[in-house]
């Protein structure tokens, strides 16, 4: 290999590294501008305040987009602008949370009999939710690849709608952003998952981090944490209607009190006025099992996901002190959990890019050590 070829090789490697360095510096600049305190008036909802702040518009479509960015980011991790540089691993990636392995993906792939498809069975059913594009459309701010009959479309749009209410989107209800159309009992949605406290706290940490990554102040992200914690993260909570604030008025999701407990495993904290006897099986569920014959993908670790209607989560009782590792998400990341779950979930796009870079970088013969070129 001649010296000129080697010089070209070094230049090529530099040209590949410069965009990565540029992306890192941009993320760091965003991170320095990240709000540390909330300036949101208490009479203005999180959705109404941050939609024009982040997206520059105050329409139903803009509010729907803000919630889409929030949800898609806590599912697949950092992937888009706006992005303050705050790292989000995403719930799709296997992780270690406070020393415990957490695997959420099996609840989306049909590996576990954890889905409530209706009826009075004591066990759930196996259902594939990633049936229309998996992560790829999420990375394009979509719920699915376009099949409105798919389970993926139904799941993600219901989550968008539910979180839109929780965050008080005043424009919701217009054609561009419909009201929630799924089940209103979050216990019924999640009853066969047997979710424990670690699963819930990991989920809510990803929701919180997603909000901060978009530019929502940590103090306001903590408001969302509190909503999810008080609504869903205690075992055997009495039947209730989930309420939220919209334009200064209290609104509700559903018309009648229903069970809302999502954290139902034995280690979940009991609600202050717990009524376990009112729940099926005294508020517990059978541990879901792998029914597909697939190789173990972490489903024996603690893990959670979203059921047939909407996602929900619980508080990190020690928010800010938890430790999460997932694909090296120690700093600003671009793909988060999307990369960690591999080619099967991403359609291979990430791995194709990496392979292309490797082929280009090493297609030129390296100079032999100790020999003149």
PDB file of C-alpha atoms in Angstrom, residues 69-341:
ATOM      1  CA  UNK A  69     -42.626  12.228  19.629  1.00  0.00           C
ATOM      2  CA  UNK A  70     -42.964  11.549  23.346  1.00  0.00           C
ATOM      3  CA  UNK A  71     -44.353   8.033  22.941  1.00  0.00           C
ATOM      4  CA  UNK A  72     -42.135   6.927  20.062  1.00  0.00           C
ATOM      5  CA  UNK A  73     -39.061   8.122  21.943  1.00  0.00           C
ATOM      6  CA  UNK A  74     -39.876   6.219  25.117  1.00  0.00           C
ATOM      7  CA  UNK A  75     -40.492   3.130  22.971  1.00  0.00           C
ATOM      8  CA  UNK A  76     -37.402   3.105  20.701  1.00  0.00           C
ATOM      9  CA  UNK A  77     -35.147   5.687  22.355  1.00  0.00           C
ATOM     10  CA  UNK A  78     -33.692   8.933  21.006  1.00  0.00           C
ATOM     11  CA  UNK A  79     -34.230   9.173  17.274  1.00  0.00           C
ATOM     12  CA  UNK A  80     -35.250  12.641  16.251  1.00  0.00           C
ATOM     13  CA  UNK A  81     -35.056  16.406  16.460  1.00  0.00           C
ATOM     14  CA  UNK A  82     -36.116  18.129  18.691  1.00  0.00           C
ATOM     15  CA  UNK A  83     -33.681  16.438  21.062  1.00  0.00           C
ATOM     16  CA  UNK A  84     -31.967  18.188  23.950  1.00  0.00           C
ATOM     17  CA  UNK A  85     -29.291  15.507  24.181  1.00  0.00           C
ATOM     18  CA  UNK A  86     -30.857  13.794  27.202  1.00  0.00           C
ATOM     19  CA  UNK A  87     -30.355  10.053  26.698  1.00  0.00           C
ATOM     20  CA  UNK A  88     -33.366   7.740  26.369  1.00  0.00           C
ATOM     21  CA  UNK A  89     -32.733   4.016  26.046  1.00  0.00           C
ATOM     22  CA  UNK A  90     -36.316   3.126  25.128  1.00  0.00           C
ATOM     23  CA  UNK A  91     -38.468   0.347  26.522  1.00  0.00           C
ATOM     24  CA  UNK A  92     -37.884  -1.876  23.483  1.00  0.00           C
ATOM     25  CA  UNK A  93     -34.280  -2.496  24.479  1.00  0.00           C
ATOM     26  CA  UNK A  94     -33.253  -4.997  27.146  1.00  0.00           C
ATOM     27  CA  UNK A  95     -31.806  -3.124  30.097  1.00  0.00           C
ATOM     28  CA  UNK A  96     -30.467  -3.418  33.604  1.00  0.00           C
ATOM     29  CA  UNK A  97     -32.419  -1.191  35.962  1.00  0.00           C
ATOM     30  CA  UNK A  98     -31.152  -0.793  39.525  1.00  0.00           C
ATOM     31  CA  UNK A  99     -29.302  -4.070  39.172  1.00  0.00           C
ATOM     32  CA  UNK A 100     -32.239  -6.041  37.743  1.00  0.00           C
ATOM     33  CA  UNK A 101     -32.582  -7.204  34.150  1.00  0.00           C
ATOM     34  CA  UNK A 102     -35.645  -5.813  32.407  1.00  0.00           C
ATOM     35  CA  UNK A 103     -36.924  -7.144  29.083  1.00  0.00           C
ATOM     36  CA  UNK A 104     -39.962  -5.410  27.641  1.00  0.00           C
ATOM     37  CA  UNK A 105     -39.906  -6.511  24.027  1.00  0.00           C
ATOM     38  CA  UNK A 106     -41.395 -10.025  24.523  1.00  0.00           C
ATOM     39  CA  UNK A 107     -44.719  -8.423  25.456  1.00  0.00           C
ATOM     40  CA  UNK A 108     -44.892  -6.885  21.977  1.00  0.00           C
ATOM     41  CA  UNK A 109     -43.738  -9.901  19.971  1.00  0.00           C
ATOM     42  CA  UNK A 110     -46.317 -12.483  20.985  1.00  0.00           C
ATOM     43  CA  UNK A 111     -43.799 -14.587  22.887  1.00  0.00           C
ATOM     44  CA  UNK A 112     -45.818 -14.356  26.102  1.00  0.00           C
ATOM     45  CA  UNK A 113     -49.450 -15.152  26.838  1.00  0.00           C
ATOM     46  CA  UNK A 114     -49.891 -11.710  28.371  1.00  0.00           C
ATOM     47  CA  UNK A 115     -52.546  -9.980  26.260  1.00  0.00           C
ATOM     48  CA  UNK A 116     -56.139  -9.444  27.317  1.00  0.00           C
ATOM     49  CA  UNK A 117     -58.236 -10.247  24.261  1.00  0.00           C
ATOM     50  CA  UNK A 118     -61.502 -10.287  26.197  1.00  0.00           C
ATOM     51  CA  UNK A 119     -63.423 -12.896  28.121  1.00  0.00           C
ATOM     52  CA  UNK A 120     -63.027 -14.170  31.662  1.00  0.00           C
ATOM     53  CA  UNK A 121     -60.021 -16.455  31.263  1.00  0.00           C
ATOM     54  CA  UNK A 122     -57.461 -16.509  34.074  1.00  0.00           C
ATOM     55  CA  UNK A 123     -54.625 -16.457  31.524  1.00  0.00           C
ATOM     56  CA  UNK A 124     -53.892 -14.118  28.657  1.00  0.00           C
ATOM     57  CA  UNK A 125     -53.295 -14.763  24.985  1.00  0.00           C
ATOM     58  CA  UNK A 126     -50.267 -14.485  22.731  1.00  0.00           C
ATOM     59  CA  UNK A 127     -50.498 -11.533  20.344  1.00  0.00           C
ATOM     60  CA  UNK A 128     -48.016  -9.929  17.956  1.00  0.00           C
ATOM     61  CA  UNK A 129     -48.251  -6.147  18.185  1.00  0.00           C
ATOM     62  CA  UNK A 130     -45.306  -5.320  15.902  1.00  0.00           C
ATOM     63  CA  UNK A 131     -47.112  -6.414  12.766  1.00  0.00           C
ATOM     64  CA  UNK A 132     -46.778  -3.306  10.604  1.00  0.00           C
ATOM     65  CA  UNK A 133     -43.223  -2.034  10.380  1.00  0.00           C
ATOM     66  CA  UNK A 134     -42.042  -2.400  13.985  1.00  0.00           C
ATOM     67  CA  UNK A 135     -39.561   0.405  14.808  1.00  0.00           C
ATOM     68  CA  UNK A 136     -39.100   1.804  11.296  1.00  0.00           C
ATOM     69  CA  UNK A 137     -42.333   3.843  11.120  1.00  0.00           C
ATOM     70  CA  UNK A 138     -41.856   5.002  14.706  1.00  0.00           C
ATOM     71  CA  UNK A 139     -38.545   6.523  13.654  1.00  0.00           C
ATOM     72  CA  UNK A 140     -40.541   8.488  11.045  1.00  0.00           C
ATOM     73  CA  UNK A 141     -43.020   9.859  13.618  1.00  0.00           C
ATOM     74  CA  UNK A 142     -45.678   7.317  12.680  1.00  0.00           C
ATOM     75  CA  UNK A 143     -47.496   4.586  14.576  1.00  0.00           C
ATOM     76  CA  UNK A 144     -47.208   1.945  11.868  1.00  0.00           C
ATOM     77  CA  UNK A 145     -46.444   1.504   8.181  1.00  0.00           C
ATOM     78  CA  UNK A 146     -49.981   2.505   7.232  1.00  0.00           C
ATOM     79  CA  UNK A 147     -52.250  -0.484   7.854  1.00  0.00           C
ATOM     80  CA  UNK A 148     -54.984   0.984  10.040  1.00  0.00           C
ATOM     81  CA  UNK A 149     -56.265  -2.528  10.753  1.00  0.00           C
ATOM     82  CA  UNK A 150     -52.952  -3.673  12.226  1.00  0.00           C
ATOM     83  CA  UNK A 151     -52.431  -4.361  15.905  1.00  0.00           C
ATOM     84  CA  UNK A 152     -49.472  -1.984  15.868  1.00  0.00           C
ATOM     85  CA  UNK A 153     -51.570   0.909  14.559  1.00  0.00           C
ATOM     86  CA  UNK A 154     -54.282   0.215  17.123  1.00  0.00           C
ATOM     87  CA  UNK A 155     -51.829  -0.020  20.019  1.00  0.00           C
ATOM     88  CA  UNK A 156     -49.775   3.080  19.246  1.00  0.00           C
ATOM     89  CA  UNK A 157     -52.697   5.344  18.352  1.00  0.00           C
ATOM     90  CA  UNK A 158     -54.439   4.405  21.591  1.00  0.00           C
ATOM     91  CA  UNK A 159     -51.290   5.227  23.552  1.00  0.00           C
ATOM     92  CA  UNK A 160     -51.038   8.602  21.777  1.00  0.00           C
ATOM     93  CA  UNK A 161     -54.660   9.346  22.599  1.00  0.00           C
ATOM     94  CA  UNK A 162     -54.352   8.310  26.241  1.00  0.00           C
ATOM     95  CA  UNK A 163     -51.223  10.342  26.879  1.00  0.00           C
ATOM     96  CA  UNK A 164     -52.796  13.291  25.092  1.00  0.00           C
ATOM     97  CA  UNK A 165     -55.507  13.317  27.748  1.00  0.00           C
ATOM     98  CA  UNK A 166     -53.082  12.813  30.632  1.00  0.00           C
ATOM     99  CA  UNK A 167     -51.050  15.817  29.451  1.00  0.00           C
ATOM    100  CA  UNK A 168     -54.158  17.955  28.922  1.00  0.00           C
ATOM    101  CA  UNK A 169     -54.098  18.532  25.152  1.00  0.00           C
ATOM    102  CA  UNK A 170     -56.926  21.042  24.707  1.00  0.00           C
ATOM    103  CA  UNK A 171     -57.099  20.565  20.919  1.00  0.00           C
ATOM    104  CA  UNK A 172     -57.668  16.837  21.254  1.00  0.00           C
ATOM    105  CA  UNK A 173     -61.048  15.726  19.985  1.00  0.00           C
ATOM    106  CA  UNK A 174     -60.531  17.218  16.532  1.00  0.00           C
ATOM    107  CA  UNK A 175     -60.170  14.895  13.521  1.00  0.00           C
ATOM    108  CA  UNK A 176     -56.392  15.410  13.558  1.00  0.00           C
ATOM    109  CA  UNK A 177     -56.181  14.156  17.143  1.00  0.00           C
ATOM    110  CA  UNK A 178     -59.168  12.063  18.253  1.00  0.00           C
ATOM    111  CA  UNK A 179     -60.119  11.395  21.847  1.00  0.00           C
ATOM    112  CA  UNK A 180     -59.089   8.116  23.444  1.00  0.00           C
ATOM    113  CA  UNK A 181     -60.937   5.190  21.896  1.00  0.00           C
ATOM    114  CA  UNK A 182     -59.533   2.222  23.820  1.00  0.00           C
ATOM    115  CA  UNK A 183     -60.409   0.439  27.037  1.00  0.00           C
ATOM    116  CA  UNK A 184     -60.685   2.805  29.964  1.00  0.00           C
ATOM    117  CA  UNK A 185     -59.701   0.272  32.650  1.00  0.00           C
ATOM    118  CA  UNK A 186     -55.918   0.103  32.670  1.00  0.00           C
ATOM    119  CA  UNK A 187     -56.140  -2.940  34.931  1.00  0.00           C
ATOM    120  CA  UNK A 188     -58.045  -4.803  32.218  1.00  0.00           C
ATOM    121  CA  UNK A 189     -55.519  -3.711  29.597  1.00  0.00           C
ATOM    122  CA  UNK A 190     -52.558  -4.997  31.610  1.00  0.00           C
ATOM    123  CA  UNK A 191     -54.076  -7.650  33.889  1.00  0.00           C
ATOM    124  CA  UNK A 192     -52.256 -10.662  32.383  1.00  0.00           C
ATOM    125  CA  UNK A 193     -48.799  -9.094  32.460  1.00  0.00           C
ATOM    126  CA  UNK A 194     -48.252  -9.504  36.210  1.00  0.00           C
ATOM    127  CA  UNK A 195     -46.162  -6.338  36.235  1.00  0.00           C
ATOM    128  CA  UNK A 196     -43.900  -5.716  39.217  1.00  0.00           C
ATOM    129  CA  UNK A 197     -42.455  -2.559  40.716  1.00  0.00           C
ATOM    130  CA  UNK A 198     -39.123  -2.725  38.891  1.00  0.00           C
ATOM    131  CA  UNK A 199     -40.892  -3.072  35.553  1.00  0.00           C
ATOM    132  CA  UNK A 200     -43.113  -0.109  36.300  1.00  0.00           C
ATOM    133  CA  UNK A 201     -40.326   2.138  37.549  1.00  0.00           C
ATOM    134  CA  UNK A 202     -38.219   1.365  34.491  1.00  0.00           C
ATOM    135  CA  UNK A 203     -41.146   2.208  32.222  1.00  0.00           C
ATOM    136  CA  UNK A 204     -41.887   5.492  33.934  1.00  0.00           C
ATOM    137  CA  UNK A 205     -38.208   6.425  33.896  1.00  0.00           C
ATOM    138  CA  UNK A 206     -38.243   6.080  30.107  1.00  0.00           C
ATOM    139  CA  UNK A 207     -41.386   8.228  29.892  1.00  0.00           C
ATOM    140  CA  UNK A 208     -39.779  10.879  32.066  1.00  0.00           C
ATOM    141  CA  UNK A 209     -36.511  10.819  30.119  1.00  0.00           C
ATOM    142  CA  UNK A 210     -38.401  11.031  26.834  1.00  0.00           C
ATOM    143  CA  UNK A 211     -40.200  14.163  28.011  1.00  0.00           C
ATOM    144  CA  UNK A 212     -36.951  15.803  29.128  1.00  0.00           C
ATOM    145  CA  UNK A 213     -35.244  14.875  25.857  1.00  0.00           C
ATOM    146  CA  UNK A 214     -37.882  16.808  23.915  1.00  0.00           C
ATOM    147  CA  UNK A 215     -37.369  19.962  25.967  1.00  0.00           C
ATOM    148  CA  UNK A 216     -39.987  19.524  28.684  1.00  0.00           C
ATOM    149  CA  UNK A 217     -38.573  20.849  31.951  1.00  0.00           C
ATOM    150  CA  UNK A 218     -37.679  18.172  34.513  1.00  0.00           C
ATOM    151  CA  UNK A 219     -40.153  19.714  36.948  1.00  0.00           C
ATOM    152  CA  UNK A 220     -42.962  19.200  34.434  1.00  0.00           C
ATOM    153  CA  UNK A 221     -41.729  15.722  33.549  1.00  0.00           C
ATOM    154  CA  UNK A 222     -42.033  15.010  37.274  1.00  0.00           C
ATOM    155  CA  UNK A 223     -45.694  16.025  37.080  1.00  0.00           C
ATOM    156  CA  UNK A 224     -46.234  13.287  34.502  1.00  0.00           C
ATOM    157  CA  UNK A 225     -44.345  10.858  36.744  1.00  0.00           C
ATOM    158  CA  UNK A 226     -46.693  11.712  39.599  1.00  0.00           C
ATOM    159  CA  UNK A 227     -49.787  11.249  37.429  1.00  0.00           C
ATOM    160  CA  UNK A 228     -48.689   7.785  36.343  1.00  0.00           C
ATOM    161  CA  UNK A 229     -47.544   6.833  39.811  1.00  0.00           C
ATOM    162  CA  UNK A 230     -50.690   7.812  41.666  1.00  0.00           C
ATOM    163  CA  UNK A 231     -53.021   6.474  38.985  1.00  0.00           C
ATOM    164  CA  UNK A 232     -51.492   3.081  38.177  1.00  0.00           C
ATOM    165  CA  UNK A 233     -48.594   2.156  40.425  1.00  0.00           C
ATOM    166  CA  UNK A 234     -50.298   0.803  43.544  1.00  0.00           C
ATOM    167  CA  UNK A 235     -51.730  -2.673  43.961  1.00  0.00           C
ATOM    168  CA  UNK A 236     -55.448  -3.223  44.539  1.00  0.00           C
ATOM    169  CA  UNK A 237     -56.408   0.440  44.215  1.00  0.00           C
ATOM    170  CA  UNK A 238     -60.171   1.024  44.444  1.00  0.00           C
ATOM    171  CA  UNK A 239     -62.160   1.476  41.257  1.00  0.00           C
ATOM    172  CA  UNK A 240     -61.939   5.035  40.002  1.00  0.00           C
ATOM    173  CA  UNK A 241     -62.229   7.257  36.943  1.00  0.00           C
ATOM    174  CA  UNK A 242     -58.949   8.705  35.682  1.00  0.00           C
ATOM    175  CA  UNK A 243     -59.154  12.495  35.600  1.00  0.00           C
ATOM    176  CA  UNK A 244     -56.988  15.193  34.029  1.00  0.00           C
ATOM    177  CA  UNK A 245     -56.917  18.973  33.691  1.00  0.00           C
ATOM    178  CA  UNK A 246     -57.795  20.602  30.386  1.00  0.00           C
ATOM    179  CA  UNK A 247     -57.995  24.381  30.037  1.00  0.00           C
ATOM    180  CA  UNK A 248     -58.395  24.687  33.789  1.00  0.00           C
ATOM    181  CA  UNK A 249     -61.290  22.240  33.915  1.00  0.00           C
ATOM    182  CA  UNK A 250     -61.262  18.700  35.268  1.00  0.00           C
ATOM    183  CA  UNK A 251     -62.009  16.100  32.616  1.00  0.00           C
ATOM    184  CA  UNK A 252     -62.189  12.327  32.847  1.00  0.00           C
ATOM    185  CA  UNK A 253     -61.348   9.260  30.782  1.00  0.00           C
ATOM    186  CA  UNK A 254     -64.420   7.059  30.869  1.00  0.00           C
ATOM    187  CA  UNK A 255     -67.758   7.500  32.558  1.00  0.00           C
ATOM    188  CA  UNK A 256     -67.803   5.012  35.437  1.00  0.00           C
ATOM    189  CA  UNK A 257     -65.291   3.947  38.107  1.00  0.00           C
ATOM    190  CA  UNK A 258     -63.126   1.025  36.985  1.00  0.00           C
ATOM    191  CA  UNK A 259     -60.057  -0.815  38.234  1.00  0.00           C
ATOM    192  CA  UNK A 260     -56.868   1.011  37.237  1.00  0.00           C
ATOM    193  CA  UNK A 261     -54.065  -0.863  39.047  1.00  0.00           C
ATOM    194  CA  UNK A 262     -51.313  -1.816  36.596  1.00  0.00           C
ATOM    195  CA  UNK A 263     -48.612  -2.803  39.075  1.00  0.00           C
ATOM    196  CA  UNK A 264     -50.143  -5.987  40.508  1.00  0.00           C
ATOM    197  CA  UNK A 265     -47.227  -8.259  41.472  1.00  0.00           C
ATOM    198  CA  UNK A 266     -46.543  -9.002  45.132  1.00  0.00           C
ATOM    199  CA  UNK A 267     -43.811  -6.365  45.438  1.00  0.00           C
ATOM    200  CA  UNK A 268     -46.070  -3.548  44.242  1.00  0.00           C
ATOM    201  CA  UNK A 269     -47.023  -1.152  47.042  1.00  0.00           C
ATOM    202  CA  UNK A 270     -50.567  -1.543  48.305  1.00  0.00           C
ATOM    203  CA  UNK A 271     -52.915   1.347  47.623  1.00  0.00           C
ATOM    204  CA  UNK A 272     -53.865   3.410  50.694  1.00  0.00           C
ATOM    205  CA  UNK A 273     -57.420   2.057  50.516  1.00  0.00           C
ATOM    206  CA  UNK A 274     -56.597  -1.275  48.912  1.00  0.00           C
ATOM    207  CA  UNK A 275     -59.514  -3.512  47.966  1.00  0.00           C
ATOM    208  CA  UNK A 276     -57.864  -6.676  46.678  1.00  0.00           C
ATOM    209  CA  UNK A 277     -60.977  -8.780  47.221  1.00  0.00           C
ATOM    210  CA  UNK A 278     -62.817  -6.740  44.603  1.00  0.00           C
ATOM    211  CA  UNK A 279     -60.313  -7.714  41.901  1.00  0.00           C
ATOM    212  CA  UNK A 280     -60.225 -11.035  40.029  1.00  0.00           C
ATOM    213  CA  UNK A 281     -57.845 -13.469  41.768  1.00  0.00           C
ATOM    214  CA  UNK A 282     -57.549 -10.958  44.613  1.00  0.00           C
ATOM    215  CA  UNK A 283     -55.783  -8.531  42.318  1.00  0.00           C
ATOM    216  CA  UNK A 284     -53.081 -10.906  41.139  1.00  0.00           C
ATOM    217  CA  UNK A 285     -52.329 -12.597  37.832  1.00  0.00           C
ATOM    218  CA  UNK A 286     -50.607 -15.768  36.759  1.00  0.00           C
ATOM    219  CA  UNK A 287     -47.040 -15.207  35.596  1.00  0.00           C
ATOM    220  CA  UNK A 288     -47.091 -15.103  31.766  1.00  0.00           C
ATOM    221  CA  UNK A 289     -45.077 -17.802  30.037  1.00  0.00           C
ATOM    222  CA  UNK A 290     -43.315 -18.136  26.705  1.00  0.00           C
ATOM    223  CA  UNK A 291     -45.809 -19.870  24.442  1.00  0.00           C
ATOM    224  CA  UNK A 292     -44.032 -19.552  21.098  1.00  0.00           C
ATOM    225  CA  UNK A 293     -41.131 -21.940  21.556  1.00  0.00           C
ATOM    226  CA  UNK A 294     -38.712 -19.129  20.723  1.00  0.00           C
ATOM    227  CA  UNK A 295     -35.339 -18.974  22.383  1.00  0.00           C
ATOM    228  CA  UNK A 296     -35.286 -17.158  25.685  1.00  0.00           C
ATOM    229  CA  UNK A 297     -35.141 -13.425  24.984  1.00  0.00           C
ATOM    230  CA  UNK A 298     -35.197 -12.230  28.540  1.00  0.00           C
ATOM    231  CA  UNK A 299     -38.813 -13.088  29.237  1.00  0.00           C
ATOM    232  CA  UNK A 300     -37.725 -14.788  32.442  1.00  0.00           C
ATOM    233  CA  UNK A 301     -36.278 -11.503  33.601  1.00  0.00           C
ATOM    234  CA  UNK A 302     -38.500  -8.808  34.927  1.00  0.00           C
ATOM    235  CA  UNK A 303     -40.194  -7.103  31.994  1.00  0.00           C
ATOM    236  CA  UNK A 304     -43.231  -5.201  30.886  1.00  0.00           C
ATOM    237  CA  UNK A 305     -44.842  -3.633  27.884  1.00  0.00           C
ATOM    238  CA  UNK A 306     -48.171  -2.294  26.758  1.00  0.00           C
ATOM    239  CA  UNK A 307     -51.399  -4.181  26.521  1.00  0.00           C
ATOM    240  CA  UNK A 308     -54.187  -4.003  24.022  1.00  0.00           C
ATOM    241  CA  UNK A 309     -55.335  -0.485  24.755  1.00  0.00           C
ATOM    242  CA  UNK A 310     -52.792   1.906  26.202  1.00  0.00           C
ATOM    243  CA  UNK A 311     -49.441   2.087  27.853  1.00  0.00           C
ATOM    244  CA  UNK A 312     -49.099   3.095  31.455  1.00  0.00           C
ATOM    245  CA  UNK A 313     -46.414   3.128  34.050  1.00  0.00           C
ATOM    246  CA  UNK A 314     -45.374   3.883  37.567  1.00  0.00           C
ATOM    247  CA  UNK A 315     -43.179   6.269  39.442  1.00  0.00           C
ATOM    248  CA  UNK A 316     -39.573   5.844  40.233  1.00  0.00           C
ATOM    249  CA  UNK A 317     -39.756   6.304  43.944  1.00  0.00           C
ATOM    250  CA  UNK A 318     -36.135   7.423  43.732  1.00  0.00           C
ATOM    251  CA  UNK A 319     -36.261   9.371  40.490  1.00  0.00           C
ATOM    252  CA  UNK A 320     -32.843  10.654  39.633  1.00  0.00           C
ATOM    253  CA  UNK A 321     -31.075   7.937  41.641  1.00  0.00           C
ATOM    254  CA  UNK A 322     -31.924   4.938  39.498  1.00  0.00           C
ATOM    255  CA  UNK A 323     -29.366   3.318  37.244  1.00  0.00           C
ATOM    256  CA  UNK A 324     -30.236   2.105  33.782  1.00  0.00           C
ATOM    257  CA  UNK A 325     -27.939   0.536  31.225  1.00  0.00           C
ATOM    258  CA  UNK A 326     -29.044  -0.362  27.747  1.00  0.00           C
ATOM    259  CA  UNK A 327     -26.732  -0.481  24.783  1.00  0.00           C
ATOM    260  CA  UNK A 328     -24.348   1.949  26.462  1.00  0.00           C
ATOM    261  CA  UNK A 329     -26.843   4.766  26.927  1.00  0.00           C
ATOM    262  CA  UNK A 330     -24.552   6.779  29.195  1.00  0.00           C
ATOM    263  CA  UNK A 331     -24.722   9.991  27.192  1.00  0.00           C
ATOM    264  CA  UNK A 332     -26.477  11.556  24.218  1.00  0.00           C
ATOM    265  CA  UNK A 333     -27.639   8.840  21.861  1.00  0.00           C
ATOM    266  CA  UNK A 334     -29.446   8.831  18.553  1.00  0.00           C
ATOM    267  CA  UNK A 335     -31.019   5.401  18.339  1.00  0.00           C
ATOM    268  CA  UNK A 336     -31.253   4.227  21.945  1.00  0.00           C
ATOM    269  CA  UNK A 337     -33.264   1.062  22.287  1.00  0.00           C
ATOM    270  CA  UNK A 338     -33.916   0.887  18.575  1.00  0.00           C
ATOM    271  CA  UNK A 339     -30.352  -0.227  17.938  1.00  0.00           C
ATOM    272  CA  UNK A 340     -30.161  -2.505  20.940  1.00  0.00           C
ATOM    273  CA  UNK A 341     -32.998  -4.775  19.901  1.00  0.00           C
TER     274      UNK A 341
END
